[in-house]
Amino acid sequence: MAITERGELLARLGRLRRAQLGDVRAPHKPLLLLWLFGRFAATGSSATSYAELEEPVSRLINDFGPPVRSRAREQQRAAMPFVHLERDLWLVRDAAGVELGANTPERRSWLTDRGAVGQLRPEVEQLLAAPGTLAAAARLLLDQHFTPTLAELVCAEVGLDVAAMEVAAGAGRPARPRRGGFAEEVLRAYAYSCAMCGFDGALGRNPVGIEAAHVRWHSQDGPDELENAVALCALHHALLDLGVLGLTEDRRVRVSDLYVARSDAGRAVDALADRPLRVPRPEHRVVAEGFIAWHGRQVFRAAA
């Protein structure tokens, strides 16, 4: 059935089918769509061959999705969303213009040999061209599948300035639903200091650069509770979300073996390895092992 209304399109994007990978995040389709949105914003068309999008979309999935331990898989991770993105949103054809079904193999060689080309359906592109719709669609995918820190990085990679598009369309960004007082509760529990490095800067009486960080992301059903949170400085919050930093079961800091730095400031991150995470005030719960395990499986960048 054709999608003809903005609300219908946003609802459809909000219920994308996810790959059956157990408890593992599968942001492959959202990342493909965001890349296509960036292309559409730049050129007015989302049409692209698989050969053209494979490298940039696979890189997006490798950078912002769960890690895989196979170089061969890293190089062609775009194949899955290219083949399986819902066909009421997306058309895939071969070089002769013959439409390819959802049972098409997820293989680079098969797709490139046939000159596979994909494009968002004309009615979807028409809706995205209406003022505010592209920004709303991108914001929905970013809020559903990533943290705010990663959302900014994804937008930079795909060439989307969602905030500017929202301003141009006169659309305010809706507040993301959070439990009232959650951030302040976390910061008080950790005495307004980073639980990894101890940073406790303030401007006069006001703490600066200290944030309440979810261990299991809010967008991935992580609760707004102390056992799923820790107070971190802005730098270490970003590195936790990126998978540079993680936690062990006994709440010590992990540093990815893939992390490299040349400056003394950069190497200070390495010095955090195996350092015990600061505990909250006695009346508050420490980070729960289940949320630490989720982060270790889904986000932390362990070397192959």
PDB file of C-alpha atoms in Angstrom:
ATOM      1  CA  MET A   1       0.000   0.000   0.000  1.00  0.00           C
ATOM      2  CA  ALA A   2       1.407   3.398  -0.953  1.00  0.00           C
ATOM      3  CA  ILE A   3       2.375   5.795   1.821  1.00  0.00           C
ATOM      4  CA  THR A   4       0.711   9.124   1.063  1.00  0.00           C
ATOM      5  CA  GLU A   5       0.616  11.084   4.331  1.00  0.00           C
ATOM      6  CA  ARG A   6       3.415  12.502   6.500  1.00  0.00           C
ATOM      7  CA  GLY A   7       2.015  10.916   9.665  1.00  0.00           C
ATOM      8  CA  GLU A   8       1.776   7.573   7.901  1.00  0.00           C
ATOM      9  CA  LEU A   9       5.415   7.818   6.803  1.00  0.00           C
ATOM     10  CA  LEU A  10       6.660   8.691  10.297  1.00  0.00           C
ATOM     11  CA  ALA A  11       4.639   5.856  11.816  1.00  0.00           C
ATOM     12  CA  ARG A  12       6.095   3.468   9.227  1.00  0.00           C
ATOM     13  CA  LEU A  13       9.642   4.561  10.032  1.00  0.00           C
ATOM     14  CA  GLY A  14       8.921   4.049  13.703  1.00  0.00           C
ATOM     15  CA  ARG A  15       8.066   0.390  13.239  1.00  0.00           C
ATOM     16  CA  LEU A  16      10.859  -0.836  10.989  1.00  0.00           C
ATOM     17  CA  ARG A  17      11.370  -4.567  11.297  1.00  0.00           C
ATOM     18  CA  ARG A  18      14.632  -5.416  13.042  1.00  0.00           C
ATOM     19  CA  ALA A  19      16.947  -8.290  12.237  1.00  0.00           C
ATOM     20  CA  GLN A  20      16.464 -11.300  14.503  1.00  0.00           C
ATOM     21  CA  LEU A  21      19.801 -11.128  16.312  1.00  0.00           C
ATOM     22  CA  GLY A  22      18.632 -11.920  19.816  1.00  0.00           C
ATOM     23  CA  ASP A  23      19.336  -9.013  22.144  1.00  0.00           C
ATOM     24  CA  VAL A  24      21.846  -7.420  19.749  1.00  0.00           C
ATOM     25  CA  ARG A  25      21.116  -3.938  18.392  1.00  0.00           C
ATOM     26  CA  ALA A  26      20.431  -3.849  14.667  1.00  0.00           C
ATOM     27  CA  PRO A  27      20.529  -0.211  13.491  1.00  0.00           C
ATOM     28  CA  HIS A  28      21.380  -1.235   9.900  1.00  0.00           C
ATOM     29  CA  LYS A  29      18.128  -0.002   8.322  1.00  0.00           C
ATOM     30  CA  PRO A  30      18.042   3.321  10.228  1.00  0.00           C
ATOM     31  CA  LEU A  31      21.630   4.022   9.198  1.00  0.00           C
ATOM     32  CA  LEU A  32      20.912   3.210   5.558  1.00  0.00           C
ATOM     33  CA  LEU A  33      17.865   5.501   5.682  1.00  0.00           C
ATOM     34  CA  LEU A  34      19.822   8.340   7.289  1.00  0.00           C
ATOM     35  CA  TRP A  35      22.480   8.019   4.599  1.00  0.00           C
ATOM     36  CA  LEU A  36      19.746   8.130   1.951  1.00  0.00           C
ATOM     37  CA  PHE A  37      18.199  11.180   3.646  1.00  0.00           C
ATOM     38  CA  GLY A  38      21.565  12.932   3.463  1.00  0.00           C
ATOM     39  CA  ARG A  39      21.850  12.075  -0.216  1.00  0.00           C
ATOM     40  CA  PHE A  40      18.292  13.272  -0.860  1.00  0.00           C
ATOM     41  CA  ALA A  41      18.947  16.554   0.952  1.00  0.00           C
ATOM     42  CA  ALA A  42      22.077  17.149  -1.122  1.00  0.00           C
ATOM     43  CA  THR A  43      20.857  16.067  -4.572  1.00  0.00           C
ATOM     44  CA  GLY A  44      17.064  15.844  -4.519  1.00  0.00           C
ATOM     45  CA  SER A  45      17.200  12.103  -5.232  1.00  0.00           C
ATOM     46  CA  SER A  46      17.903   8.992  -3.153  1.00  0.00           C
ATOM     47  CA  ALA A  47      18.765   6.794  -6.148  1.00  0.00           C
ATOM     48  CA  THR A  48      22.030   4.896  -5.694  1.00  0.00           C
ATOM     49  CA  SER A  49      23.674   1.670  -6.761  1.00  0.00           C
ATOM     50  CA  TYR A  50      24.692  -0.926  -4.218  1.00  0.00           C
ATOM     51  CA  ALA A  51      28.295  -0.569  -5.418  1.00  0.00           C
ATOM     52  CA  GLU A  52      28.193   3.146  -4.554  1.00  0.00           C
ATOM     53  CA  LEU A  53      26.648   2.890  -1.106  1.00  0.00           C
ATOM     54  CA  GLU A  54      28.368  -0.269   0.145  1.00  0.00           C
ATOM     55  CA  GLU A  55      31.497   1.385   1.508  1.00  0.00           C
ATOM     56  CA  PRO A  56      29.952   4.450   3.236  1.00  0.00           C
ATOM     57  CA  VAL A  57      26.941   2.590   4.670  1.00  0.00           C
ATOM     58  CA  SER A  58      29.032  -0.382   5.826  1.00  0.00           C
ATOM     59  CA  ARG A  59      31.356   2.099   7.532  1.00  0.00           C
ATOM     60  CA  LEU A  60      28.384   3.748   9.261  1.00  0.00           C
ATOM     61  CA  ILE A  61      27.173   0.379  10.543  1.00  0.00           C
ATOM     62  CA  ASN A  62      30.668  -0.549  11.720  1.00  0.00           C
ATOM     63  CA  ASP A  63      31.102   2.793  13.491  1.00  0.00           C
ATOM     64  CA  PHE A  64      27.659   3.127  15.078  1.00  0.00           C
ATOM     65  CA  GLY A  65      26.303  -0.418  15.241  1.00  0.00           C
ATOM     66  CA  PRO A  66      27.404  -3.417  17.298  1.00  0.00           C
ATOM     67  CA  PRO A  67      30.873  -4.711  16.398  1.00  0.00           C
ATOM     68  CA  VAL A  68      31.524  -7.835  14.330  1.00  0.00           C
ATOM     69  CA  ARG A  69      34.730  -9.857  14.416  1.00  0.00           C
ATOM     70  CA  SER A  70      35.098 -10.566  10.729  1.00  0.00           C
ATOM     71  CA  ARG A  71      36.826  -8.268   8.263  1.00  0.00           C
ATOM     72  CA  ALA A  72      34.811  -9.786   5.415  1.00  0.00           C
ATOM     73  CA  ARG A  73      31.533  -9.011   7.194  1.00  0.00           C
ATOM     74  CA  GLU A  74      32.663  -5.475   8.015  1.00  0.00           C
ATOM     75  CA  GLN A  75      33.172  -4.732   4.338  1.00  0.00           C
ATOM     76  CA  GLN A  76      29.653  -5.650   3.217  1.00  0.00           C
ATOM     77  CA  ARG A  77      27.357  -4.918   6.155  1.00  0.00           C
ATOM     78  CA  ALA A  78      25.297  -2.636   3.906  1.00  0.00           C
ATOM     79  CA  ALA A  79      23.967  -5.661   2.001  1.00  0.00           C
ATOM     80  CA  MET A  80      21.449  -6.644   4.667  1.00  0.00           C
ATOM     81  CA  PRO A  81      19.542  -3.333   4.850  1.00  0.00           C
ATOM     82  CA  PHE A  82      19.867  -2.776   1.084  1.00  0.00           C
ATOM     83  CA  VAL A  83      18.052  -6.069   0.471  1.00  0.00           C
ATOM     84  CA  HIS A  84      15.646  -6.083   3.412  1.00  0.00           C
ATOM     85  CA  LEU A  85      14.553  -2.467   3.879  1.00  0.00           C
ATOM     86  CA  GLU A  86      10.758  -2.567   3.688  1.00  0.00           C
ATOM     87  CA  ARG A  87       9.537  -2.426   0.093  1.00  0.00           C
ATOM     88  CA  ASP A  88       6.719   0.021   0.821  1.00  0.00           C
ATOM     89  CA  LEU A  89       9.581   2.483   1.428  1.00  0.00           C
ATOM     90  CA  TRP A  90      12.253   1.232  -0.961  1.00  0.00           C
ATOM     91  CA  LEU A  91      12.604  -0.103  -4.517  1.00  0.00           C
ATOM     92  CA  VAL A  92      15.486  -2.323  -5.660  1.00  0.00           C
ATOM     93  CA  ARG A  93      16.060  -3.112  -9.350  1.00  0.00           C
ATOM     94  CA  ASP A  94      18.773  -4.733 -11.424  1.00  0.00           C
ATOM     95  CA  ALA A  95      20.612  -3.012 -14.271  1.00  0.00           C
ATOM     96  CA  ALA A  96      17.818  -3.952 -16.693  1.00  0.00           C
ATOM     97  CA  GLY A  97      15.171  -2.329 -14.491  1.00  0.00           C
ATOM     98  CA  VAL A  98      13.703  -5.592 -13.209  1.00  0.00           C
ATOM     99  CA  GLU A  99      12.513  -5.286  -9.615  1.00  0.00           C
ATOM    100  CA  LEU A 100      14.350  -7.502  -7.109  1.00  0.00           C
ATOM    101  CA  GLY A 101      12.349  -9.062  -4.300  1.00  0.00           C
ATOM    102  CA  ALA A 102      13.110  -9.260  -0.578  1.00  0.00           C
ATOM    103  CA  ASN A 103      14.463 -12.790  -1.080  1.00  0.00           C
ATOM    104  CA  THR A 104      17.473 -11.359  -2.935  1.00  0.00           C
ATOM    105  CA  PRO A 105      20.762 -12.746  -1.506  1.00  0.00           C
ATOM    106  CA  GLU A 106      22.643 -10.503   0.922  1.00  0.00           C
ATOM    107  CA  ARG A 107      25.880 -10.869  -1.043  1.00  0.00           C
ATOM    108  CA  ARG A 108      28.100  -8.197  -2.505  1.00  0.00           C
ATOM    109  CA  SER A 109      29.000 -10.258  -5.573  1.00  0.00           C
ATOM    110  CA  TRP A 110      25.360 -11.055  -6.377  1.00  0.00           C
ATOM    111  CA  LEU A 111      24.298  -7.409  -6.054  1.00  0.00           C
ATOM    112  CA  THR A 112      27.217  -5.885  -7.920  1.00  0.00           C
ATOM    113  CA  ASP A 113      27.157  -8.469 -10.735  1.00  0.00           C
ATOM    114  CA  ARG A 114      23.535  -7.521 -11.439  1.00  0.00           C
ATOM    115  CA  GLY A 115      24.108  -3.788 -11.088  1.00  0.00           C
ATOM    116  CA  ALA A 116      21.562  -3.512  -8.268  1.00  0.00           C
ATOM    117  CA  VAL A 117      20.149  -0.007  -7.783  1.00  0.00           C
ATOM    118  CA  GLY A 118      17.911   1.206  -4.962  1.00  0.00           C
ATOM    119  CA  GLN A 119      15.740   4.283  -4.448  1.00  0.00           C
ATOM    120  CA  LEU A 120      13.146   5.431  -1.956  1.00  0.00           C
ATOM    121  CA  ARG A 121       9.733   5.148  -3.564  1.00  0.00           C
ATOM    122  CA  PRO A 122       8.533   8.260  -5.431  1.00  0.00           C
ATOM    123  CA  GLU A 123       5.713   8.897  -2.965  1.00  0.00           C
ATOM    124  CA  VAL A 124       8.191   8.710  -0.061  1.00  0.00           C
ATOM    125  CA  GLU A 125      10.548  11.177  -1.753  1.00  0.00           C
ATOM    126  CA  GLN A 126       7.595  13.475  -2.417  1.00  0.00           C
ATOM    127  CA  LEU A 127       6.707  13.470   1.275  1.00  0.00           C
ATOM    128  CA  LEU A 128      10.333  14.048   2.298  1.00  0.00           C
ATOM    129  CA  ALA A 129      10.448  17.109   0.042  1.00  0.00           C
ATOM    130  CA  ALA A 130       7.649  18.780   2.053  1.00  0.00           C
ATOM    131  CA  PRO A 131       8.830  21.339   4.639  1.00  0.00           C
ATOM    132  CA  GLY A 132       9.816  19.742   7.928  1.00  0.00           C
ATOM    133  CA  THR A 133       9.220  16.106   6.954  1.00  0.00           C
ATOM    134  CA  LEU A 134      12.836  15.166   6.262  1.00  0.00           C
ATOM    135  CA  ALA A 135      13.943  16.676   9.578  1.00  0.00           C
ATOM    136  CA  ALA A 136      11.122  14.921  11.463  1.00  0.00           C
ATOM    137  CA  ALA A 137      11.934  11.577   9.826  1.00  0.00           C
ATOM    138  CA  ALA A 138      15.635  11.874  10.618  1.00  0.00           C
ATOM    139  CA  ARG A 139      14.968  12.961  14.197  1.00  0.00           C
ATOM    140  CA  LEU A 140      12.651  10.010  14.761  1.00  0.00           C
ATOM    141  CA  LEU A 141      15.304   7.512  13.636  1.00  0.00           C
ATOM    142  CA  LEU A 142      18.057   9.217  15.638  1.00  0.00           C
ATOM    143  CA  ASP A 143      16.007   9.313  18.841  1.00  0.00           C
ATOM    144  CA  GLN A 144      14.822   5.719  18.492  1.00  0.00           C
ATOM    145  CA  HIS A 145      18.180   4.110  17.783  1.00  0.00           C
ATOM    146  CA  PHE A 146      21.044   6.220  19.196  1.00  0.00           C
ATOM    147  CA  THR A 147      22.176   8.399  22.061  1.00  0.00           C
ATOM    148  CA  PRO A 148      22.291  12.208  21.634  1.00  0.00           C
ATOM    149  CA  THR A 149      26.096  12.041  21.462  1.00  0.00           C
ATOM    150  CA  LEU A 150      26.030   9.509  18.648  1.00  0.00           C
ATOM    151  CA  ALA A 151      23.151  11.267  16.874  1.00  0.00           C
ATOM    152  CA  GLU A 152      25.349  14.312  16.298  1.00  0.00           C
ATOM    153  CA  LEU A 153      28.157  12.152  14.934  1.00  0.00           C
ATOM    154  CA  VAL A 154      25.832  10.199  12.632  1.00  0.00           C
ATOM    155  CA  CYS A 155      24.405  13.446  11.242  1.00  0.00           C
ATOM    156  CA  ALA A 156      27.894  14.757  10.558  1.00  0.00           C
ATOM    157  CA  GLU A 157      28.788  11.551   8.705  1.00  0.00           C
ATOM    158  CA  VAL A 158      25.696  11.567   6.471  1.00  0.00           C
ATOM    159  CA  GLY A 159      25.674  15.316   5.867  1.00  0.00           C
ATOM    160  CA  LEU A 160      22.434  16.167   7.676  1.00  0.00           C
ATOM    161  CA  ASP A 161      22.049  19.287   9.829  1.00  0.00           C
ATOM    162  CA  VAL A 162      18.784  18.251  11.441  1.00  0.00           C
ATOM    163  CA  ALA A 163      18.702  21.130  13.931  1.00  0.00           C
ATOM    164  CA  ALA A 164      19.058  23.696  11.139  1.00  0.00           C
ATOM    165  CA  MET A 165      16.342  21.964   9.096  1.00  0.00           C
ATOM    166  CA  GLU A 166      14.023  22.040  12.111  1.00  0.00           C
ATOM    167  CA  VAL A 167      14.633  25.756  12.579  1.00  0.00           C
ATOM    168  CA  ALA A 168      14.046  26.432   8.880  1.00  0.00           C
ATOM    169  CA  ALA A 169      10.780  24.501   9.018  1.00  0.00           C
ATOM    170  CA  GLY A 170       9.686  26.284  12.193  1.00  0.00           C
ATOM    171  CA  ALA A 171       9.515  22.967  14.002  1.00  0.00           C
ATOM    172  CA  GLY A 172      10.699  22.706  17.566  1.00  0.00           C
ATOM    173  CA  ARG A 173      12.366  19.529  18.674  1.00  0.00           C
ATOM    174  CA  PRO A 174      10.030  17.595  20.977  1.00  0.00           C
ATOM    175  CA  ALA A 175      11.424  16.843  24.395  1.00  0.00           C
ATOM    176  CA  ARG A 176      12.632  13.280  24.725  1.00  0.00           C
ATOM    177  CA  PRO A 177      10.652  11.517  27.446  1.00  0.00           C
ATOM    178  CA  ARG A 178      12.799  11.141  30.559  1.00  0.00           C
ATOM    179  CA  ARG A 179      11.889  10.644  34.174  1.00  0.00           C
ATOM    180  CA  GLY A 180      11.736  14.008  35.863  1.00  0.00           C
ATOM    181  CA  GLY A 181      14.705  14.648  38.143  1.00  0.00           C
ATOM    182  CA  PHE A 182      16.693  11.674  36.835  1.00  0.00           C
ATOM    183  CA  ALA A 183      19.819  13.602  35.810  1.00  0.00           C
ATOM    184  CA  GLU A 184      19.963  15.579  39.048  1.00  0.00           C
ATOM    185  CA  GLU A 185      19.539  12.378  41.072  1.00  0.00           C
ATOM    186  CA  VAL A 186      22.500  10.770  39.303  1.00  0.00           C
ATOM    187  CA  LEU A 187      24.736  13.831  39.699  1.00  0.00           C
ATOM    188  CA  ARG A 188      23.931  14.119  43.412  1.00  0.00           C
ATOM    189  CA  ALA A 189      24.607  10.423  43.951  1.00  0.00           C
ATOM    190  CA  TYR A 190      28.120  10.858  42.534  1.00  0.00           C
ATOM    191  CA  ALA A 191      28.718  14.204  44.258  1.00  0.00           C
ATOM    192  CA  TYR A 192      28.817  16.077  40.938  1.00  0.00           C
ATOM    193  CA  SER A 193      32.061  14.405  39.886  1.00  0.00           C
ATOM    194  CA  CYS A 194      33.077  12.039  37.102  1.00  0.00           C
ATOM    195  CA  ALA A 195      33.025   8.448  38.334  1.00  0.00           C
ATOM    196  CA  MET A 196      35.967   7.605  36.057  1.00  0.00           C
ATOM    197  CA  CYS A 197      38.413  10.499  36.317  1.00  0.00           C
ATOM    198  CA  GLY A 198      37.138  12.551  39.255  1.00  0.00           C
ATOM    199  CA  PHE A 199      36.577  15.777  37.279  1.00  0.00           C
ATOM    200  CA  ASP A 200      34.362  18.076  39.358  1.00  0.00           C
ATOM    201  CA  GLY A 201      34.596  21.453  37.642  1.00  0.00           C
ATOM    202  CA  ALA A 202      32.182  24.236  38.506  1.00  0.00           C
ATOM    203  CA  LEU A 203      31.466  27.757  37.323  1.00  0.00           C
ATOM    204  CA  GLY A 204      30.898  29.551  40.591  1.00  0.00           C
ATOM    205  CA  ARG A 205      28.405  27.324  42.375  1.00  0.00           C
ATOM    206  CA  ASN A 206      27.235  25.539  39.266  1.00  0.00           C
ATOM    207  CA  PRO A 207      28.830  22.239  38.138  1.00  0.00           C
ATOM    208  CA  VAL A 208      29.939  22.218  34.498  1.00  0.00           C
ATOM    209  CA  GLY A 209      30.800  19.386  32.136  1.00  0.00           C
ATOM    210  CA  ILE A 210      29.255  16.653  34.330  1.00  0.00           C
ATOM    211  CA  GLU A 211      26.469  14.560  32.825  1.00  0.00           C
ATOM    212  CA  ALA A 212      24.183  11.679  33.771  1.00  0.00           C
ATOM    213  CA  ALA A 213      25.154   8.803  31.465  1.00  0.00           C
ATOM    214  CA  HIS A 214      22.958   5.783  30.763  1.00  0.00           C
ATOM    215  CA  VAL A 215      24.876   2.500  30.625  1.00  0.00           C
ATOM    216  CA  ARG A 216      22.116   0.761  28.658  1.00  0.00           C
ATOM    217  CA  TRP A 217      21.005   3.516  26.288  1.00  0.00           C
ATOM    218  CA  HIS A 218      17.698   5.248  26.882  1.00  0.00           C
ATOM    219  CA  SER A 219      16.812   4.620  23.211  1.00  0.00           C
ATOM    220  CA  GLN A 220      17.389   0.897  23.767  1.00  0.00           C
ATOM    221  CA  ASP A 221      14.970   0.505  26.682  1.00  0.00           C
ATOM    222  CA  GLY A 222      17.498   1.540  29.315  1.00  0.00           C
ATOM    223  CA  PRO A 223      15.574   2.727  32.400  1.00  0.00           C
ATOM    224  CA  ASP A 224      16.030   6.132  34.028  1.00  0.00           C
ATOM    225  CA  GLU A 225      17.259   4.530  37.247  1.00  0.00           C
ATOM    226  CA  LEU A 226      20.467   4.861  39.249  1.00  0.00           C
ATOM    227  CA  GLU A 227      21.499   1.246  38.695  1.00  0.00           C
ATOM    228  CA  ASN A 228      21.614   2.039  34.933  1.00  0.00           C
ATOM    229  CA  ALA A 229      23.473   5.319  35.272  1.00  0.00           C
ATOM    230  CA  VAL A 230      26.718   6.929  36.260  1.00  0.00           C
ATOM    231  CA  ALA A 231      27.919  10.528  36.459  1.00  0.00           C
ATOM    232  CA  LEU A 232      30.633  11.223  33.897  1.00  0.00           C
ATOM    233  CA  CYS A 233      32.442  14.216  32.495  1.00  0.00           C
ATOM    234  CA  ALA A 234      31.371  15.115  28.966  1.00  0.00           C
ATOM    235  CA  LEU A 235      34.474  13.497  27.433  1.00  0.00           C
ATOM    236  CA  HIS A 236      34.121  10.161  29.183  1.00  0.00           C
ATOM    237  CA  HIS A 237      30.360  10.133  28.576  1.00  0.00           C
ATOM    238  CA  ALA A 238      31.038  10.452  24.829  1.00  0.00           C
ATOM    239  CA  LEU A 239      33.708   7.747  24.953  1.00  0.00           C
ATOM    240  CA  LEU A 240      31.355   5.419  26.850  1.00  0.00           C
ATOM    241  CA  ASP A 241      28.672   5.885  24.170  1.00  0.00           C
ATOM    242  CA  LEU A 242      31.228   5.309  21.413  1.00  0.00           C
ATOM    243  CA  GLY A 243      32.504   2.085  22.976  1.00  0.00           C
ATOM    244  CA  VAL A 244      36.003   3.373  23.697  1.00  0.00           C
ATOM    245  CA  LEU A 245      35.264   2.954  27.400  1.00  0.00           C
ATOM    246  CA  GLY A 246      33.311   0.223  29.127  1.00  0.00           C
ATOM    247  CA  LEU A 247      32.934  -1.484  32.493  1.00  0.00           C
ATOM    248  CA  THR A 248      33.857  -4.890  33.873  1.00  0.00           C
ATOM    249  CA  GLU A 249      31.484  -6.969  35.985  1.00  0.00           C
ATOM    250  CA  ASP A 250      33.305  -5.810  39.116  1.00  0.00           C
ATOM    251  CA  ARG A 251      32.878  -2.177  37.966  1.00  0.00           C
ATOM    252  CA  ARG A 252      36.350  -1.358  36.746  1.00  0.00           C
ATOM    253  CA  VAL A 253      36.986   0.799  33.704  1.00  0.00           C
ATOM    254  CA  ARG A 254      37.719  -0.935  30.391  1.00  0.00           C
ATOM    255  CA  VAL A 255      39.570   0.789  27.551  1.00  0.00           C
ATOM    256  CA  SER A 256      39.207  -0.634  24.060  1.00  0.00           C
ATOM    257  CA  ASP A 257      42.336  -2.199  22.579  1.00  0.00           C
ATOM    258  CA  LEU A 258      41.336  -0.420  19.353  1.00  0.00           C
ATOM    259  CA  TYR A 259      41.787   3.004  20.952  1.00  0.00           C
ATOM    260  CA  VAL A 260      44.976   4.853  19.969  1.00  0.00           C
ATOM    261  CA  ALA A 261      46.332   8.267  20.961  1.00  0.00           C
ATOM    262  CA  ARG A 262      49.575  10.157  20.398  1.00  0.00           C
ATOM    263  CA  SER A 263      49.336  13.095  22.805  1.00  0.00           C
ATOM    264  CA  ASP A 264      49.685  12.978  26.572  1.00  0.00           C
ATOM    265  CA  ALA A 265      46.078  14.142  26.868  1.00  0.00           C
ATOM    266  CA  GLY A 266      44.893  11.348  24.592  1.00  0.00           C
ATOM    267  CA  ARG A 267      46.929   8.726  26.412  1.00  0.00           C
ATOM    268  CA  ALA A 268      45.304   9.805  29.675  1.00  0.00           C
ATOM    269  CA  VAL A 269      42.345   7.682  28.561  1.00  0.00           C
ATOM    270  CA  ASP A 270      44.587   4.594  28.577  1.00  0.00           C
ATOM    271  CA  ALA A 271      45.472   5.385  32.174  1.00  0.00           C
ATOM    272  CA  LEU A 272      41.843   4.751  33.144  1.00  0.00           C
ATOM    273  CA  ALA A 273      42.153   1.037  32.324  1.00  0.00           C
ATOM    274  CA  ASP A 274      41.308  -1.192  35.293  1.00  0.00           C
ATOM    275  CA  ARG A 275      40.663   1.818  37.508  1.00  0.00           C
ATOM    276  CA  PRO A 276      37.715   1.139  39.852  1.00  0.00           C
ATOM    277  CA  LEU A 277      34.583   3.101  39.067  1.00  0.00           C
ATOM    278  CA  ARG A 278      33.785   5.506  41.877  1.00  0.00           C
ATOM    279  CA  VAL A 279      30.823   4.333  43.904  1.00  0.00           C
ATOM    280  CA  PRO A 280      27.797   6.520  44.580  1.00  0.00           C
ATOM    281  CA  ARG A 281      26.877   7.710  48.043  1.00  0.00           C
ATOM    282  CA  PRO A 282      26.064   4.818  50.401  1.00  0.00           C
ATOM    283  CA  GLU A 283      22.286   5.104  50.147  1.00  0.00           C
ATOM    284  CA  HIS A 284      22.377   4.711  46.333  1.00  0.00           C
ATOM    285  CA  ARG A 285      22.704   1.596  44.182  1.00  0.00           C
ATOM    286  CA  VAL A 286      25.769   0.871  42.089  1.00  0.00           C
ATOM    287  CA  VAL A 287      25.505   0.122  38.365  1.00  0.00           C
ATOM    288  CA  ALA A 288      23.807  -3.263  37.868  1.00  0.00           C
ATOM    289  CA  GLU A 289      25.705  -6.109  36.201  1.00  0.00           C
ATOM    290  CA  GLY A 290      22.943  -6.673  33.650  1.00  0.00           C
ATOM    291  CA  PHE A 291      23.316  -3.187  32.207  1.00  0.00           C
ATOM    292  CA  ILE A 292      27.111  -3.501  32.211  1.00  0.00           C
ATOM    293  CA  ALA A 293      26.796  -6.779  30.292  1.00  0.00           C
ATOM    294  CA  TRP A 294      24.455  -5.134  27.749  1.00  0.00           C
ATOM    295  CA  HIS A 295      26.983  -2.356  27.115  1.00  0.00           C
ATOM    296  CA  GLY A 296      29.790  -4.891  26.786  1.00  0.00           C
ATOM    297  CA  ARG A 297      27.887  -6.857  24.119  1.00  0.00           C
ATOM    298  CA  GLN A 298      26.293  -3.992  22.239  1.00  0.00           C
ATOM    299  CA  VAL A 299      28.588  -0.980  22.430  1.00  0.00           C
ATOM    300  CA  PHE A 300      32.111  -1.662  23.761  1.00  0.00           C
ATOM    301  CA  ARG A 301      34.660  -2.045  20.974  1.00  0.00           C
ATOM    302  CA  ALA A 302      36.572  -5.162  21.850  1.00  0.00           C
ATOM    303  CA  ALA A 303      39.410  -6.204  19.552  1.00  0.00           C
ATOM    304  CA  ALA A 304      38.756  -9.248  17.405  1.00  0.00           C
TER     305      ALA A 304
END
